[in-house]
Coordinates of C-alpha atoms in Angstrom, one line a residue:
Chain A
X1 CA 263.0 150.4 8.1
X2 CA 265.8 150.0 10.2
X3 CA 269.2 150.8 9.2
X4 CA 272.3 149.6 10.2
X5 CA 275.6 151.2 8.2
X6 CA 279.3 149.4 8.7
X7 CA 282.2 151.3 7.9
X8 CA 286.2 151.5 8.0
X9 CA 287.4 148.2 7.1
X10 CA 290.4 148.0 5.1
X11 CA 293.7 145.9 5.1
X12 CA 296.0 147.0 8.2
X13 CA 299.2 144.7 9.0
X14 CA 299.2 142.2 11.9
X15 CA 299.6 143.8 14.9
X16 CA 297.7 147.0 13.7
X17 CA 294.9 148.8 14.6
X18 CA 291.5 149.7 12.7
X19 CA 288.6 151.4 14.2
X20 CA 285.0 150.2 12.8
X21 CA 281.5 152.3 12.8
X22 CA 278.1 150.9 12.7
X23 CA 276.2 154.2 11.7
X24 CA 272.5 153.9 12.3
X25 CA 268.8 155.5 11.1
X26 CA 264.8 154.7 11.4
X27 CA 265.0 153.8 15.1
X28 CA 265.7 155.3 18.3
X29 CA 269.6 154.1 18.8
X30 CA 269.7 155.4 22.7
X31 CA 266.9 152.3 23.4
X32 CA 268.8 149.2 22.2
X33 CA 271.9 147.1 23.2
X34 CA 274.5 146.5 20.6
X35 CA 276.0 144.0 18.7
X36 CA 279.2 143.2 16.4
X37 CA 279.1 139.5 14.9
X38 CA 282.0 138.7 12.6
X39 CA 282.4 136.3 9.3
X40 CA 285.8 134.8 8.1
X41 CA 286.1 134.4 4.8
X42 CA 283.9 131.0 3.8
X43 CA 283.2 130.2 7.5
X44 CA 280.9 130.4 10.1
X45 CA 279.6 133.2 12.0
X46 CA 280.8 134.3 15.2
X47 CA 280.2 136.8 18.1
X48 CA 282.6 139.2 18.7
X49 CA 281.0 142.2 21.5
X50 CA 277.7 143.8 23.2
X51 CA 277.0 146.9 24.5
X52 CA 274.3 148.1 26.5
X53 CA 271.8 150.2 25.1
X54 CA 273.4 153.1 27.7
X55 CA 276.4 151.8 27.3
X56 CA 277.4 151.2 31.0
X57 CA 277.7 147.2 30.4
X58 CA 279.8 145.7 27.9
X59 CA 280.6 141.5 27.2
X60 CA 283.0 140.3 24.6
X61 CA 284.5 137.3 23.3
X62 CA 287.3 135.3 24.5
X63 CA 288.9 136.1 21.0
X64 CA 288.6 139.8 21.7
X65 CA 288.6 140.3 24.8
X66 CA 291.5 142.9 25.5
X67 CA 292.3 143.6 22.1
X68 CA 288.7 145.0 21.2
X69 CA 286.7 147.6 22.7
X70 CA 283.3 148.6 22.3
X71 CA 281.9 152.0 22.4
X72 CA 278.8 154.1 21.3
X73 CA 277.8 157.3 20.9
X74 CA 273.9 157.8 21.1
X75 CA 274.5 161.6 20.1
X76 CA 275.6 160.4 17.1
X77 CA 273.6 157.2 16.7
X78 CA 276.7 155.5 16.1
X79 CA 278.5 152.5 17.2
X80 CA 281.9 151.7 17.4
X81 CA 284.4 148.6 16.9
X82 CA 288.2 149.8 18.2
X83 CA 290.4 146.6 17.2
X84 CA 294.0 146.7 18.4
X85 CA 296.7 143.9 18.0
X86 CA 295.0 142.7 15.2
X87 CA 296.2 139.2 14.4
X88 CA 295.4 137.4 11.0
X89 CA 292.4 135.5 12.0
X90 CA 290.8 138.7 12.6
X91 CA 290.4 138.9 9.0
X92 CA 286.7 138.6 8.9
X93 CA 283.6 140.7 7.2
X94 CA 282.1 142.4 10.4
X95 CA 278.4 142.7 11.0
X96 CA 276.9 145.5 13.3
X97 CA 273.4 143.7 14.4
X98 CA 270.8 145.5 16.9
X99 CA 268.8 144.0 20.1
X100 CA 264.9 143.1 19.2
X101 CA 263.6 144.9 22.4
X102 CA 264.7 147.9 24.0
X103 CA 266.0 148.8 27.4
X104 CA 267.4 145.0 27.9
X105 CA 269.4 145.3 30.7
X106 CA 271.6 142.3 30.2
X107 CA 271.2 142.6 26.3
X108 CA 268.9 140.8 24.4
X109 CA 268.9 137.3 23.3
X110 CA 268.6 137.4 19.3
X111 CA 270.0 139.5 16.7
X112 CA 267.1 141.5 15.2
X113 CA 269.0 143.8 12.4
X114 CA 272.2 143.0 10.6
X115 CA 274.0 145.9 8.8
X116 CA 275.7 144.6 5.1
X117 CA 278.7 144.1 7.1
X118 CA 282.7 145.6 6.3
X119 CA 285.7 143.7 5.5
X120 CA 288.6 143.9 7.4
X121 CA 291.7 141.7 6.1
X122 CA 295.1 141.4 8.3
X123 CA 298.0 140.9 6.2
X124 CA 301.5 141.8 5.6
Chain B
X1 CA 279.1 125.4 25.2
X2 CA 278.8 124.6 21.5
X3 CA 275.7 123.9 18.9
X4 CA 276.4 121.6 16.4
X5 CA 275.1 121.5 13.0
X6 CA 275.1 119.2 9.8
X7 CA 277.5 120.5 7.4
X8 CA 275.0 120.2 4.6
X9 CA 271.5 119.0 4.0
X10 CA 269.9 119.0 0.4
X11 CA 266.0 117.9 -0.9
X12 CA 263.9 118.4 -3.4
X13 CA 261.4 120.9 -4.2
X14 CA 258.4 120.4 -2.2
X15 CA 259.9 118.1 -0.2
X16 CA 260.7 118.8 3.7
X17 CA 263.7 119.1 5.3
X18 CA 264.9 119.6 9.4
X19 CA 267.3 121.0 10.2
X20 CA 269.2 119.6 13.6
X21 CA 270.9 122.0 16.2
X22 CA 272.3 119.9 18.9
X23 CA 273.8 121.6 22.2
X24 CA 277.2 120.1 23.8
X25 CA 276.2 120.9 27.0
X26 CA 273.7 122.4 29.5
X27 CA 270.4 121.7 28.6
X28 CA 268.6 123.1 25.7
X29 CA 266.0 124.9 27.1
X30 CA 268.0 126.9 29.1
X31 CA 268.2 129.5 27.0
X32 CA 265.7 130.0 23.8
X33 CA 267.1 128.9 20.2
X34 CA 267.1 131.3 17.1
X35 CA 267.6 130.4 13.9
X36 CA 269.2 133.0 10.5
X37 CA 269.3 132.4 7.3
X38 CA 272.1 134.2 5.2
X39 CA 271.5 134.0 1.5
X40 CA 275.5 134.0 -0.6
X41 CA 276.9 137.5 -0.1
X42 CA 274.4 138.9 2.1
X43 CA 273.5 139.3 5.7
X44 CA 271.5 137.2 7.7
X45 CA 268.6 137.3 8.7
X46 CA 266.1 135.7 11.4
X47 CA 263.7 133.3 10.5
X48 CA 263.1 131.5 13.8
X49 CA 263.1 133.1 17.4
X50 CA 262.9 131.9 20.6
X51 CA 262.8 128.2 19.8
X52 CA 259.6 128.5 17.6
X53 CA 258.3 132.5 16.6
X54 CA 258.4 133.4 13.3
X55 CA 259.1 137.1 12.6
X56 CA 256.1 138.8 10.3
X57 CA 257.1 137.9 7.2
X58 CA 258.4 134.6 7.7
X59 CA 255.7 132.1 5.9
X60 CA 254.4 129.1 8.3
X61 CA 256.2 126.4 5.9
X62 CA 259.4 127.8 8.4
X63 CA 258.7 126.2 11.9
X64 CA 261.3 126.1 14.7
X65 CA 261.3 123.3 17.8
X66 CA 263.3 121.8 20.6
X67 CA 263.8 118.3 21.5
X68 CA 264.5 117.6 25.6
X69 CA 265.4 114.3 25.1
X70 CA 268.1 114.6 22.5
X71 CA 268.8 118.3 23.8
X72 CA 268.5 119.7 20.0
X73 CA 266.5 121.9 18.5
X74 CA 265.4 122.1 14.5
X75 CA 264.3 123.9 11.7
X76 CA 261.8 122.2 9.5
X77 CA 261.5 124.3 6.3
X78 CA 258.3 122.2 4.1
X79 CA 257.0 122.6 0.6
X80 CA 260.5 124.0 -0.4
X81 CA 261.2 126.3 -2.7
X82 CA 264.7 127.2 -4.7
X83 CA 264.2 130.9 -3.0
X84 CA 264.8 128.4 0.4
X85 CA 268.7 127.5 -0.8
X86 CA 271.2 129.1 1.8
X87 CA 272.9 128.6 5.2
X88 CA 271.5 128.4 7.9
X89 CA 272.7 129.4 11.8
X90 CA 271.1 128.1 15.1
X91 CA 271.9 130.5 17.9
X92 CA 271.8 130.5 21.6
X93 CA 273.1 132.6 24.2
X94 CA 275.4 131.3 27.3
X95 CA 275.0 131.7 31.1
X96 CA 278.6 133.6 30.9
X97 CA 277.0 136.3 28.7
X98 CA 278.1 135.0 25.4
X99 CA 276.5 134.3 22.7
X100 CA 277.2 131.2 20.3
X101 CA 276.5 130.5 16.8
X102 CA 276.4 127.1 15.5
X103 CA 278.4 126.3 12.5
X104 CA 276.5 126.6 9.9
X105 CA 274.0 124.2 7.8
X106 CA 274.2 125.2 4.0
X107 CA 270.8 123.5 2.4
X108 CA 270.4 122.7 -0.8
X109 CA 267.5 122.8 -2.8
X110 CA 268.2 120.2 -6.3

């Protein structure tokens, strides 16, 4: 059974910086692009970054993009979220969810795995 | 692009009910459709994917489709159950290597 862990949300102050960990098990990390997918309170759900299952090609949001940063580790099977500039609609519960087939070279097309997501509020 | 979703949709038990994901632009079978299903405080999960696979699991009252014509896809969920009551995301992926949610459908099950 797959598993996919979030960690390291917390409440950090506009214009802060919080670093998020999707810690996996049950499958081989190394073979499947990446995902985080975030959840404002009461809304919708939204795509926030990809990374390669070798993590050599990363894509991210509009929203994010040059605030966030995407990384793994595949020694660690462990994925991470570093958020910078955090504004307050970055306040969201953020889901790590994996690829369905492995070795996608542009990523995959469909989330396969959600992790129980963390929350991350931006507040002063 | 965007996918747009009914806010809400509720029917009875037993009854049927679809589910409408329409696209805003670039037709609809350009990329395959996927559809989750997140149950209050929890994850989601996929029910639908690839405009019309169901994932092991998944019973075959859950069927997924796309419409040319009206460039949409649905879910039609039949002989519904209370267990069925949740939102509901359509998801697609974009030529700029993004990939978009629509906004949610939250169904109902009276």
């Amino acid at each position: 059974q797959v598993q996919l862990v979030e960690s390291g949300g917390g409440v950090v102050q506009p214009g802060g910086s919080l670093r998020l960990s999707c810690t996996t098990s049950d499958f081989i990390f190394s073979n499947y692009g990446m995902h985080w997918v975030r959840q404002a309170p009461g809304k919708g759900l939204e795509w926030v970054a990809f990374i390669r299952f070798d993590g050599r090609l990363k894509y991210y949001s509009d929203s994010v993009k040059g605030r966030f940063t995407i990384s793994r580790d595949n020694s660690r099977d462990t994925m991470y979220l570093e958020m910078s500039r955090l504004r307050t609609d970055d306040s969201s519960v953020y889901f790590c969810a994996k690829d369905p087939n492995p070795h996608a070279a542009q990523g995959d097309n469909w989330f396969a795995s959600w992790g129980q997501g963390t929350l991350v509020s931006v507040s002063s | 692009f965007m996918l747009t979703q009914p806010h809400s949709v509720s029917e009875s038990p037993g009854k049927t009910v679809t589910i409408s994901c329409s696209r805003s632009s670039g037709p609809i079978d350009s990329y395959y459709v996927h559809w989750y299903r997140q149950r209050p405080g929890s994850s989601p999960t996929i029910v639908i994917y690839e405009d019309n696979q169901r994932p092991s699991g998944v019973p075959d009252r859950i069927s997924g489709s796309i419409d040319k014509s009206s460039n949409s896809a649905s879910l039609t969920i039949s002989r519904l159950k209370t267990e069925d009551e949740a939102d509901y995301y359509c998801q697609s992926r974009d030529a700029t290597n993004s990939w978009v949610f629509g906004g949610g459908t939250k169904l109902t099950v009276l």
